[in-house]
């Protein structure tokens, strides 16, 4: 059993596979609030799960919005699959704390929402329907296709939101505190589900979280954000097999290392 390796550089190591996302020298300022973060460089490899960890208000959500193409940085550049990013990329998908399902659409139509069925030839429509069905099945909601959002529990709604993201077959899934509103048991189920489905879908993930244990249980790499203005403080490659609950000593060692860095960052 290897111990988690502590990386010195917060940018992904050069030895790894091709990057799905590369960001260099990012800064962002809100009018009136000033600089939210600066000097942020980060790359995410194909199929890699990166947790962006930091305390509330340190700028994680703002950074995620910039990396996803939802907001423009004051300086620096984001590249998605090698191309400069000016708006959300069709091969990316987003999941937020609230599932944001459309209440007037049944579950299957929510999952398929945005896939543009109307403008496709018949064969392509059938393929899209297959993608929707596979995504619903993967998140454990098969049989609930005709349910209305109001009939779903919080956990089921978040499963549907995850299925909606998977149906886009994303190269990169952006997830901003997706499980924070769930109870602890449902959250643990969803964390395991996330790891399982993104491995099956071959997607990379940027998971924003303030929960150290969530980051440790899910991520291949943890990037710690902190300071005012926010910046990336330290990163850890997490070399612990799944399910990580089976390796409590390695998990504890990593948690202590992160807690130590947090003390120095604040
Ligand atoms: N729309 C906005 N207008 C002005 N300030 C904002 C806005 N959104 C966030 N901020 C400020 O930017 C900082 C970072 O916020 P945020 O990215 O939401 O942090 P986190 O996600 O880490 O909790 C905070 O100080 C917050 O008050
Ligand atoms: Mg946030």
PDB file of C-alpha atoms and ligand atoms in Angstrom:
ATOM      1  CA  UNK A   1       0.000   0.000   0.000  1.00  0.00           C
ATOM      2  CA  UNK A   2       1.576   3.262  -1.125  1.00  0.00           C
ATOM      3  CA  UNK A   3       1.236   6.361   0.927  1.00  0.00           C
ATOM      4  CA  UNK A   4      -0.360   9.311  -0.836  1.00  0.00           C
ATOM      5  CA  UNK A   5       2.297  11.191  -2.759  1.00  0.00           C
ATOM      6  CA  UNK A   6       2.504  14.882  -2.024  1.00  0.00           C
ATOM      7  CA  UNK A   7       3.050  16.923  -5.162  1.00  0.00           C
ATOM      8  CA  UNK A   8       4.977  20.134  -4.970  1.00  0.00           C
ATOM      9  CA  UNK A   9       3.428  21.572  -8.119  1.00  0.00           C
ATOM     10  CA  UNK A  10      -0.307  22.263  -8.233  1.00  0.00           C
ATOM     11  CA  UNK A  11      -0.296  21.937 -12.032  1.00  0.00           C
ATOM     12  CA  UNK A  12      -0.706  18.319 -13.178  1.00  0.00           C
ATOM     13  CA  UNK A  13       2.556  16.438 -13.548  1.00  0.00           C
ATOM     14  CA  UNK A  14       3.966  16.362 -17.078  1.00  0.00           C
ATOM     15  CA  UNK A  15       4.226  12.569 -17.142  1.00  0.00           C
ATOM     16  CA  UNK A  16       0.455  12.134 -17.241  1.00  0.00           C
ATOM     17  CA  UNK A  17      -1.894  11.729 -20.248  1.00  0.00           C
ATOM     18  CA  UNK A  18      -3.342  14.505 -22.431  1.00  0.00           C
ATOM     19  CA  UNK A  19      -5.152  17.355 -20.711  1.00  0.00           C
ATOM     20  CA  UNK A  20      -8.861  17.944 -21.187  1.00  0.00           C
ATOM     21  CA  UNK A  21      -8.555  21.333 -19.506  1.00  0.00           C
ATOM     22  CA  UNK A  22      -5.557  23.647 -19.122  1.00  0.00           C
ATOM     23  CA  UNK A  23      -5.711  26.981 -17.336  1.00  0.00           C
ATOM     24  CA  UNK A  24      -2.825  29.405 -16.954  1.00  0.00           C
ATOM     25  CA  UNK A  25      -2.434  32.571 -14.907  1.00  0.00           C
ATOM     26  CA  UNK A  26      -6.127  33.068 -14.168  1.00  0.00           C
ATOM     27  CA  UNK A  27      -7.363  35.974 -12.123  1.00  0.00           C
ATOM     28  CA  UNK A  28     -10.890  37.222 -11.541  1.00  0.00           C
ATOM     29  CA  UNK A  29     -12.327  40.391  -9.987  1.00  0.00           C
ATOM     30  CA  UNK A  30     -15.888  41.277  -8.981  1.00  0.00           C
ATOM     31  CA  UNK A  31     -16.826  44.949  -9.347  1.00  0.00           C
ATOM     32  CA  UNK A  32     -16.771  46.423  -5.845  1.00  0.00           C
ATOM     33  CA  UNK A  33     -15.392  43.259  -4.220  1.00  0.00           C
ATOM     34  CA  UNK A  34     -11.987  43.319  -5.896  1.00  0.00           C
ATOM     35  CA  UNK A  35      -9.767  40.391  -6.801  1.00  0.00           C
ATOM     36  CA  UNK A  36     -11.390  37.048  -5.922  1.00  0.00           C
ATOM     37  CA  UNK A  37      -8.447  34.896  -7.044  1.00  0.00           C
ATOM     38  CA  UNK A  38      -5.185  35.362  -8.912  1.00  0.00           C
ATOM     39  CA  UNK A  39      -2.306  33.385 -10.385  1.00  0.00           C
ATOM     40  CA  UNK A  40      -4.338  30.190 -10.781  1.00  0.00           C
ATOM     41  CA  UNK A  41      -2.893  27.557 -13.111  1.00  0.00           C
ATOM     42  CA  UNK A  42      -4.418  24.106 -13.254  1.00  0.00           C
ATOM     43  CA  UNK A  43      -4.725  21.278 -15.700  1.00  0.00           C
ATOM     44  CA  UNK A  44      -7.066  18.308 -15.654  1.00  0.00           C
ATOM     45  CA  UNK A  45      -6.181  15.143 -17.513  1.00  0.00           C
ATOM     46  CA  UNK A  46      -8.648  12.937 -19.344  1.00  0.00           C
ATOM     47  CA  UNK A  47     -10.594  10.736 -16.905  1.00  0.00           C
ATOM     48  CA  UNK A  48      -8.999  12.379 -13.882  1.00  0.00           C
ATOM     49  CA  UNK A  49     -11.112  13.302 -10.843  1.00  0.00           C
ATOM     50  CA  UNK A  50      -9.787  16.534  -9.339  1.00  0.00           C
ATOM     51  CA  UNK A  51     -11.234  17.906  -6.111  1.00  0.00           C
ATOM     52  CA  UNK A  52     -10.942  21.665  -5.626  1.00  0.00           C
ATOM     53  CA  UNK A  53     -11.010  21.980  -1.860  1.00  0.00           C
ATOM     54  CA  UNK A  54     -11.222  25.166   0.188  1.00  0.00           C
ATOM     55  CA  UNK A  55     -13.145  26.973   2.886  1.00  0.00           C
ATOM     56  CA  UNK A  56     -16.366  28.849   2.142  1.00  0.00           C
ATOM     57  CA  UNK A  57     -15.846  32.141   0.328  1.00  0.00           C
ATOM     58  CA  UNK A  58     -12.315  31.407  -0.925  1.00  0.00           C
ATOM     59  CA  UNK A  59     -13.453  31.623  -4.558  1.00  0.00           C
ATOM     60  CA  UNK A  60     -14.041  27.982  -5.573  1.00  0.00           C
ATOM     61  CA  UNK A  61     -17.371  28.552  -7.295  1.00  0.00           C
ATOM     62  CA  UNK A  62     -16.063  31.619  -9.082  1.00  0.00           C
ATOM     63  CA  UNK A  63     -13.047  29.633 -10.307  1.00  0.00           C
ATOM     64  CA  UNK A  64     -15.293  26.773 -11.448  1.00  0.00           C
ATOM     65  CA  UNK A  65     -17.433  29.245 -13.425  1.00  0.00           C
ATOM     66  CA  UNK A  66     -14.323  30.602 -15.151  1.00  0.00           C
ATOM     67  CA  UNK A  67     -12.959  27.107 -15.885  1.00  0.00           C
ATOM     68  CA  UNK A  68     -16.367  26.051 -17.268  1.00  0.00           C
ATOM     69  CA  UNK A  69     -16.590  29.076 -19.580  1.00  0.00           C
ATOM     70  CA  UNK A  70     -19.516  30.633 -17.676  1.00  0.00           C
ATOM     71  CA  UNK A  71     -17.450  33.693 -16.697  1.00  0.00           C
ATOM     72  CA  UNK A  72     -14.477  35.371 -18.317  1.00  0.00           C
ATOM     73  CA  UNK A  73     -11.220  35.810 -16.367  1.00  0.00           C
ATOM     74  CA  UNK A  74      -9.609  39.248 -15.950  1.00  0.00           C
ATOM     75  CA  UNK A  75      -6.331  37.658 -17.039  1.00  0.00           C
ATOM     76  CA  UNK A  76      -5.089  34.261 -18.100  1.00  0.00           C
ATOM     77  CA  UNK A  77      -6.466  31.627 -20.425  1.00  0.00           C
ATOM     78  CA  UNK A  78      -8.546  28.449 -20.293  1.00  0.00           C
ATOM     79  CA  UNK A  79      -8.117  25.762 -22.964  1.00  0.00           C
ATOM     80  CA  UNK A  80     -10.557  22.889 -23.382  1.00  0.00           C
ATOM     81  CA  UNK A  81      -9.281  19.973 -25.480  1.00  0.00           C
ATOM     82  CA  UNK A  82      -6.539  22.296 -26.719  1.00  0.00           C
ATOM     83  CA  UNK A  83      -8.847  25.122 -27.896  1.00  0.00           C
ATOM     84  CA  UNK A  84      -9.303  28.489 -26.141  1.00  0.00           C
ATOM     85  CA  UNK A  85     -12.593  28.477 -24.219  1.00  0.00           C
ATOM     86  CA  UNK A  86     -14.990  31.425 -24.586  1.00  0.00           C
ATOM     87  CA  UNK A  87     -18.263  29.741 -23.577  1.00  0.00           C
ATOM     88  CA  UNK A  88     -19.311  26.406 -22.027  1.00  0.00           C
ATOM     89  CA  UNK A  89     -17.990  23.575 -24.208  1.00  0.00           C
ATOM     90  CA  UNK A  90     -20.513  21.048 -25.586  1.00  0.00           C
ATOM     91  CA  UNK A  91     -18.335  18.230 -24.211  1.00  0.00           C
ATOM     92  CA  UNK A  92     -18.616  19.592 -20.684  1.00  0.00           C
ATOM     93  CA  UNK A  93     -21.503  19.292 -18.228  1.00  0.00           C
ATOM     94  CA  UNK A  94     -22.410  20.894 -14.923  1.00  0.00           C
ATOM     95  CA  UNK A  95     -23.947  19.666 -11.671  1.00  0.00           C
ATOM     96  CA  UNK A  96     -24.755  22.072  -8.836  1.00  0.00           C
ATOM     97  CA  UNK A  97     -25.899  21.780  -5.230  1.00  0.00           C
ATOM     98  CA  UNK A  98     -29.515  22.120  -6.354  1.00  0.00           C
ATOM     99  CA  UNK A  99     -30.618  19.617  -8.989  1.00  0.00           C
ATOM    100  CA  UNK A 100     -32.534  22.361 -10.896  1.00  0.00           C
ATOM    101  CA  UNK A 101     -34.864  19.964 -12.678  1.00  0.00           C
ATOM    102  CA  UNK A 102     -37.626  21.535 -14.764  1.00  0.00           C
ATOM    103  CA  UNK A 103     -40.821  20.830 -12.780  1.00  0.00           C
ATOM    104  CA  UNK A 104     -43.005  20.519 -15.905  1.00  0.00           C
ATOM    105  CA  UNK A 105     -40.868  17.758 -17.469  1.00  0.00           C
ATOM    106  CA  UNK A 106     -40.872  14.097 -16.482  1.00  0.00           C
ATOM    107  CA  UNK A 107     -37.591  12.619 -15.262  1.00  0.00           C
ATOM    108  CA  UNK A 108     -36.574  11.160 -18.647  1.00  0.00           C
ATOM    109  CA  UNK A 109     -37.317  14.475 -20.402  1.00  0.00           C
ATOM    110  CA  UNK A 110     -35.266  16.330 -17.798  1.00  0.00           C
ATOM    111  CA  UNK A 111     -32.352  13.957 -18.383  1.00  0.00           C
ATOM    112  CA  UNK A 112     -32.649  14.439 -22.156  1.00  0.00           C
ATOM    113  CA  UNK A 113     -33.119  18.205 -21.864  1.00  0.00           C
ATOM    114  CA  UNK A 114     -30.667  20.117 -24.038  1.00  0.00           C
ATOM    115  CA  UNK A 115     -29.757  17.160 -26.250  1.00  0.00           C
ATOM    116  CA  UNK A 116     -31.640  18.735 -29.171  1.00  0.00           C
ATOM    117  CA  UNK A 117     -33.800  15.774 -30.215  1.00  0.00           C
ATOM    118  CA  UNK A 118     -35.982  17.926 -32.499  1.00  0.00           C
ATOM    119  CA  UNK A 119     -33.298  18.736 -35.048  1.00  0.00           C
ATOM    120  CA  UNK A 120     -31.927  15.199 -35.444  1.00  0.00           C
ATOM    121  CA  UNK A 121     -32.654  12.519 -38.048  1.00  0.00           C
ATOM    122  CA  UNK A 122     -34.486   9.456 -36.753  1.00  0.00           C
ATOM    123  CA  UNK A 123     -31.376   7.315 -36.216  1.00  0.00           C
ATOM    124  CA  UNK A 124     -29.655  10.055 -34.247  1.00  0.00           C
ATOM    125  CA  UNK A 125     -32.797  10.521 -32.140  1.00  0.00           C
ATOM    126  CA  UNK A 126     -32.758   6.816 -31.287  1.00  0.00           C
ATOM    127  CA  UNK A 127     -29.083   7.072 -30.302  1.00  0.00           C
ATOM    128  CA  UNK A 128     -29.842  10.043 -28.039  1.00  0.00           C
ATOM    129  CA  UNK A 129     -32.728   8.117 -26.470  1.00  0.00           C
ATOM    130  CA  UNK A 130     -30.272   5.288 -25.813  1.00  0.00           C
ATOM    131  CA  UNK A 131     -27.900   7.712 -24.103  1.00  0.00           C
ATOM    132  CA  UNK A 132     -30.713   8.998 -21.881  1.00  0.00           C
ATOM    133  CA  UNK A 133     -31.796   5.458 -20.971  1.00  0.00           C
ATOM    134  CA  UNK A 134     -28.208   4.379 -20.206  1.00  0.00           C
ATOM    135  CA  UNK A 135     -27.634   7.420 -17.993  1.00  0.00           C
ATOM    136  CA  UNK A 136     -30.878   6.850 -16.068  1.00  0.00           C
ATOM    137  CA  UNK A 137     -29.978   3.198 -15.594  1.00  0.00           C
ATOM    138  CA  UNK A 138     -26.444   4.072 -14.414  1.00  0.00           C
ATOM    139  CA  UNK A 139     -27.686   6.325 -11.614  1.00  0.00           C
ATOM    140  CA  UNK A 140     -30.186   3.714 -10.417  1.00  0.00           C
ATOM    141  CA  UNK A 141     -33.378   5.432 -11.586  1.00  0.00           C
ATOM    142  CA  UNK A 142     -34.544   2.858 -14.166  1.00  0.00           C
ATOM    143  CA  UNK A 143     -38.308   2.498 -13.826  1.00  0.00           C
ATOM    144  CA  UNK A 144     -38.737   6.095 -12.664  1.00  0.00           C
ATOM    145  CA  UNK A 145     -38.587   7.664 -16.151  1.00  0.00           C
ATOM    146  CA  UNK A 146     -42.158   8.979 -15.931  1.00  0.00           C
ATOM    147  CA  UNK A 147     -41.810  10.490 -12.437  1.00  0.00           C
ATOM    148  CA  UNK A 148     -42.288  14.227 -11.959  1.00  0.00           C
ATOM    149  CA  UNK A 149     -39.482  16.143 -10.190  1.00  0.00           C
ATOM    150  CA  UNK A 150     -41.835  16.933  -7.279  1.00  0.00           C
ATOM    151  CA  UNK A 151     -42.144  13.181  -6.640  1.00  0.00           C
ATOM    152  CA  UNK A 152     -38.376  12.713  -6.189  1.00  0.00           C
ATOM    153  CA  UNK A 153     -36.396  12.839  -2.921  1.00  0.00           C
ATOM    154  CA  UNK A 154     -33.367  15.137  -2.753  1.00  0.00           C
ATOM    155  CA  UNK A 155     -31.046  12.208  -3.434  1.00  0.00           C
ATOM    156  CA  UNK A 156     -33.112  11.023  -6.406  1.00  0.00           C
ATOM    157  CA  UNK A 157     -33.231  14.539  -7.846  1.00  0.00           C
ATOM    158  CA  UNK A 158     -29.431  14.736  -7.609  1.00  0.00           C
ATOM    159  CA  UNK A 159     -29.190  11.322  -9.311  1.00  0.00           C
ATOM    160  CA  UNK A 160     -31.365  12.726 -12.114  1.00  0.00           C
ATOM    161  CA  UNK A 161     -29.108  15.798 -12.364  1.00  0.00           C
ATOM    162  CA  UNK A 162     -26.094  13.496 -12.603  1.00  0.00           C
ATOM    163  CA  UNK A 163     -27.855  11.446 -15.310  1.00  0.00           C
ATOM    164  CA  UNK A 164     -28.618  14.664 -17.237  1.00  0.00           C
ATOM    165  CA  UNK A 165     -24.894  15.474 -17.138  1.00  0.00           C
ATOM    166  CA  UNK A 166     -23.859  11.919 -18.169  1.00  0.00           C
ATOM    167  CA  UNK A 167     -26.295  11.905 -21.101  1.00  0.00           C
ATOM    168  CA  UNK A 168     -24.146  14.629 -22.663  1.00  0.00           C
ATOM    169  CA  UNK A 169     -21.228  12.145 -22.562  1.00  0.00           C
ATOM    170  CA  UNK A 170     -18.967  14.855 -21.152  1.00  0.00           C
ATOM    171  CA  UNK A 171     -15.191  14.840 -21.403  1.00  0.00           C
ATOM    172  CA  UNK A 172     -15.293  16.929 -18.238  1.00  0.00           C
ATOM    173  CA  UNK A 173     -17.966  17.165 -15.588  1.00  0.00           C
ATOM    174  CA  UNK A 174     -17.964  20.299 -13.424  1.00  0.00           C
ATOM    175  CA  UNK A 175     -19.609  19.639 -10.061  1.00  0.00           C
ATOM    176  CA  UNK A 176     -20.009  22.447  -7.512  1.00  0.00           C
ATOM    177  CA  UNK A 177     -20.768  21.060  -4.025  1.00  0.00           C
ATOM    178  CA  UNK A 178     -23.190  18.603  -5.660  1.00  0.00           C
ATOM    179  CA  UNK A 179     -23.868  16.607  -2.493  1.00  0.00           C
ATOM    180  CA  UNK A 180     -23.746  19.336   0.177  1.00  0.00           C
ATOM    181  CA  UNK A 181     -27.523  19.515   0.576  1.00  0.00           C
ATOM    182  CA  UNK A 182     -27.912  15.743   1.070  1.00  0.00           C
ATOM    183  CA  UNK A 183     -27.986  13.802   4.338  1.00  0.00           C
ATOM    184  CA  UNK A 184     -24.787  11.953   5.264  1.00  0.00           C
ATOM    185  CA  UNK A 185     -25.950   8.491   4.162  1.00  0.00           C
ATOM    186  CA  UNK A 186     -27.277   9.672   0.806  1.00  0.00           C
ATOM    187  CA  UNK A 187     -24.124  11.750   0.332  1.00  0.00           C
ATOM    188  CA  UNK A 188     -21.893   8.706   0.836  1.00  0.00           C
ATOM    189  CA  UNK A 189     -23.977   6.740  -1.691  1.00  0.00           C
ATOM    190  CA  UNK A 190     -23.704   9.576  -4.198  1.00  0.00           C
ATOM    191  CA  UNK A 191     -19.943   9.887  -3.747  1.00  0.00           C
ATOM    192  CA  UNK A 192     -19.513   6.195  -4.538  1.00  0.00           C
ATOM    193  CA  UNK A 193     -21.936   6.481  -7.461  1.00  0.00           C
ATOM    194  CA  UNK A 194     -20.041   9.460  -8.884  1.00  0.00           C
ATOM    195  CA  UNK A 195     -16.732   7.567  -8.902  1.00  0.00           C
ATOM    196  CA  UNK A 196     -18.396   4.520 -10.465  1.00  0.00           C
ATOM    197  CA  UNK A 197     -20.219   6.330 -13.270  1.00  0.00           C
ATOM    198  CA  UNK A 198     -17.444   8.695 -14.289  1.00  0.00           C
ATOM    199  CA  UNK A 199     -15.100   5.723 -14.560  1.00  0.00           C
ATOM    200  CA  UNK A 200     -17.660   3.963 -16.767  1.00  0.00           C
ATOM    201  CA  UNK A 201     -18.312   7.116 -18.829  1.00  0.00           C
ATOM    202  CA  UNK A 202     -14.579   7.902 -19.086  1.00  0.00           C
ATOM    203  CA  UNK A 203     -15.236  11.467 -17.943  1.00  0.00           C
ATOM    204  CA  UNK A 204     -12.902  13.731 -16.035  1.00  0.00           C
ATOM    205  CA  UNK A 205     -14.382  15.616 -13.071  1.00  0.00           C
ATOM    206  CA  UNK A 206     -13.687  18.891 -11.333  1.00  0.00           C
ATOM    207  CA  UNK A 207     -15.426  18.489  -7.974  1.00  0.00           C
ATOM    208  CA  UNK A 208     -15.675  21.643  -5.862  1.00  0.00           C
ATOM    209  CA  UNK A 209     -16.086  20.842  -2.192  1.00  0.00           C
ATOM    210  CA  UNK A 210     -15.396  22.214   1.288  1.00  0.00           C
ATOM    211  CA  UNK A 211     -15.540  18.657   2.693  1.00  0.00           C
ATOM    212  CA  UNK A 212     -12.062  17.136   3.218  1.00  0.00           C
ATOM    213  CA  UNK A 213     -13.445  13.595   3.554  1.00  0.00           C
ATOM    214  CA  UNK A 214     -15.432  13.919   0.344  1.00  0.00           C
ATOM    215  CA  UNK A 215     -12.299  15.070  -1.488  1.00  0.00           C
ATOM    216  CA  UNK A 216     -10.270  12.163  -0.073  1.00  0.00           C
ATOM    217  CA  UNK A 217     -12.902   9.511  -0.842  1.00  0.00           C
ATOM    218  CA  UNK A 218     -13.481  10.635  -4.422  1.00  0.00           C
ATOM    219  CA  UNK A 219     -10.482  12.399  -5.974  1.00  0.00           C
ATOM    220  CA  UNK A 220      -7.394  11.259  -7.883  1.00  0.00           C
ATOM    221  CA  UNK A 221      -5.891  14.631  -7.056  1.00  0.00           C
ATOM    222  CA  UNK A 222      -6.804  17.215  -4.443  1.00  0.00           C
ATOM    223  CA  UNK A 223      -6.029  20.887  -5.025  1.00  0.00           C
ATOM    224  CA  UNK A 224      -6.292  23.167  -2.012  1.00  0.00           C
ATOM    225  CA  UNK A 225      -7.436  26.755  -2.559  1.00  0.00           C
ATOM    226  CA  UNK A 226      -7.055  29.436   0.097  1.00  0.00           C
ATOM    227  CA  UNK A 227      -5.922  32.933   0.970  1.00  0.00           C
ATOM    228  CA  UNK A 228      -7.223  36.401   0.119  1.00  0.00           C
ATOM    229  CA  UNK A 229      -7.207  36.810  -2.818  1.00  0.00           C
ATOM    230  CA  UNK A 230      -7.645  33.107  -3.427  1.00  0.00           C
ATOM    231  CA  UNK A 231      -4.867  31.043  -4.963  1.00  0.00           C
ATOM    232  CA  UNK A 232      -3.917  27.379  -5.203  1.00  0.00           C
ATOM    233  CA  UNK A 233      -1.917  26.470  -2.097  1.00  0.00           C
ATOM    234  CA  UNK A 234      -0.929  22.825  -2.461  1.00  0.00           C
ATOM    235  CA  UNK A 235      -1.924  19.635  -4.275  1.00  0.00           C
ATOM    236  CA  UNK A 236      -1.916  15.947  -3.416  1.00  0.00           C
ATOM    237  CA  UNK A 237      -2.025  12.984  -5.760  1.00  0.00           C
ATOM    238  CA  UNK A 238      -4.274  10.416  -4.072  1.00  0.00           C
ATOM    239  CA  UNK A 239      -2.898   6.952  -4.657  1.00  0.00           C
ATOM    240  CA  UNK A 240      -5.354   4.945  -2.557  1.00  0.00           C
ATOM    241  CA  UNK A 241      -7.473   2.192  -4.185  1.00  0.00           C
ATOM    242  CA  UNK A 242     -11.292   2.390  -4.157  1.00  0.00           C
ATOM    243  CA  UNK A 243     -13.259   1.930  -1.975  1.00  0.00           C
ATOM    244  CA  UNK A 244     -11.022   4.094   0.167  1.00  0.00           C
ATOM    245  CA  UNK A 245     -12.912   3.297   3.371  1.00  0.00           C
ATOM    246  CA  UNK A 246     -10.943   0.037   3.232  1.00  0.00           C
ATOM    247  CA  UNK A 247      -7.647   1.931   3.746  1.00  0.00           C
ATOM    248  CA  UNK A 248      -8.215   3.976   6.915  1.00  0.00           C
ATOM    249  CA  UNK A 249      -4.520   4.520   7.694  1.00  0.00           C
ATOM    250  CA  UNK A 250      -3.726   6.056   4.313  1.00  0.00           C
ATOM    251  CA  UNK A 251      -6.921   8.147   4.509  1.00  0.00           C
ATOM    252  CA  UNK A 252      -5.981   9.453   7.958  1.00  0.00           C
ATOM    253  CA  UNK A 253      -2.420  10.301   6.855  1.00  0.00           C
ATOM    254  CA  UNK A 254      -3.750  12.295   3.922  1.00  0.00           C
ATOM    255  CA  UNK A 255      -6.365  14.054   6.078  1.00  0.00           C
ATOM    256  CA  UNK A 256      -3.658  15.135   8.533  1.00  0.00           C
ATOM    257  CA  UNK A 257      -1.474  16.416   5.718  1.00  0.00           C
ATOM    258  CA  UNK A 258      -4.380  18.481   4.310  1.00  0.00           C
ATOM    259  CA  UNK A 259      -5.308  19.815   7.766  1.00  0.00           C
ATOM    260  CA  UNK A 260      -1.699  20.900   8.268  1.00  0.00           C
ATOM    261  CA  UNK A 261      -1.686  22.754   4.952  1.00  0.00           C
ATOM    262  CA  UNK A 262      -5.030  24.389   5.833  1.00  0.00           C
ATOM    263  CA  UNK A 263      -3.555  25.716   9.082  1.00  0.00           C
ATOM    264  CA  UNK A 264      -0.703  27.308   7.188  1.00  0.00           C
ATOM    265  CA  UNK A 265      -2.962  28.627   4.417  1.00  0.00           C
ATOM    266  CA  UNK A 266      -5.363  30.543   6.661  1.00  0.00           C
TER     267      UNK A 266
HETATM  268  N1  LIG B   1     -21.856  37.789  -7.957  1.00  0.00           N
HETATM  269  C1  LIG B   1     -20.969  38.229  -7.052  1.00  0.00           C
HETATM  270  N2  LIG B   1     -20.793  39.567  -6.845  1.00  0.00           N
HETATM  271  C2  LIG B   1     -19.913  40.023  -5.944  1.00  0.00           C
HETATM  272  N3  LIG B   1     -19.136  39.221  -5.177  1.00  0.00           N
HETATM  273  C3  LIG B   1     -19.278  37.912  -5.304  1.00  0.00           C
HETATM  274  C4  LIG B   1     -20.182  37.332  -6.246  1.00  0.00           C
HETATM  275  N4  LIG B   1     -20.080  35.978  -6.168  1.00  0.00           N
HETATM  276  C5  LIG B   1     -19.137  35.738  -5.223  1.00  0.00           C
HETATM  277  N5  LIG B   1     -18.652  36.871  -4.716  1.00  0.00           N
HETATM  278  C6  LIG B   1     -17.591  36.987  -3.714  1.00  0.00           C
HETATM  279  O1  LIG B   1     -16.437  36.325  -4.218  1.00  0.00           O
HETATM  280  C7  LIG B   1     -15.807  35.573  -3.198  1.00  0.00           C
HETATM  281  C8  LIG B   1     -15.711  34.127  -3.593  1.00  0.00           C
HETATM  282  O2  LIG B   1     -17.017  33.566  -3.694  1.00  0.00           O
HETATM  283  P1  LIG B   1     -17.264  32.056  -4.160  1.00  0.00           P
HETATM  284  O3  LIG B   1     -16.537  31.836  -5.436  1.00  0.00           O
HETATM  285  O4  LIG B   1     -18.736  31.840  -4.174  1.00  0.00           O
HETATM  286  O5  LIG B   1     -16.561  31.234  -2.998  1.00  0.00           O
HETATM  287  P2  LIG B   1     -16.741  29.683  -2.572  1.00  0.00           P
HETATM  288  O6  LIG B   1     -17.428  28.974  -3.678  1.00  0.00           O
HETATM  289  O7  LIG B   1     -15.359  29.198  -2.309  1.00  0.00           O
HETATM  290  O8  LIG B   1     -17.553  29.681  -1.302  1.00  0.00           O
HETATM  291  C9  LIG B   1     -16.622  35.798  -1.935  1.00  0.00           C
HETATM  292  O9  LIG B   1     -15.972  36.778  -1.163  1.00  0.00           O
HETATM  293  C10 LIG B   1     -17.947  36.283  -2.428  1.00  0.00           C
HETATM  294  O10 LIG B   1     -18.526  37.162  -1.481  1.00  0.00           O
HETATM  295 MG1  LIG B   2     -19.203  27.892  -3.707  1.00  0.00          MG
END
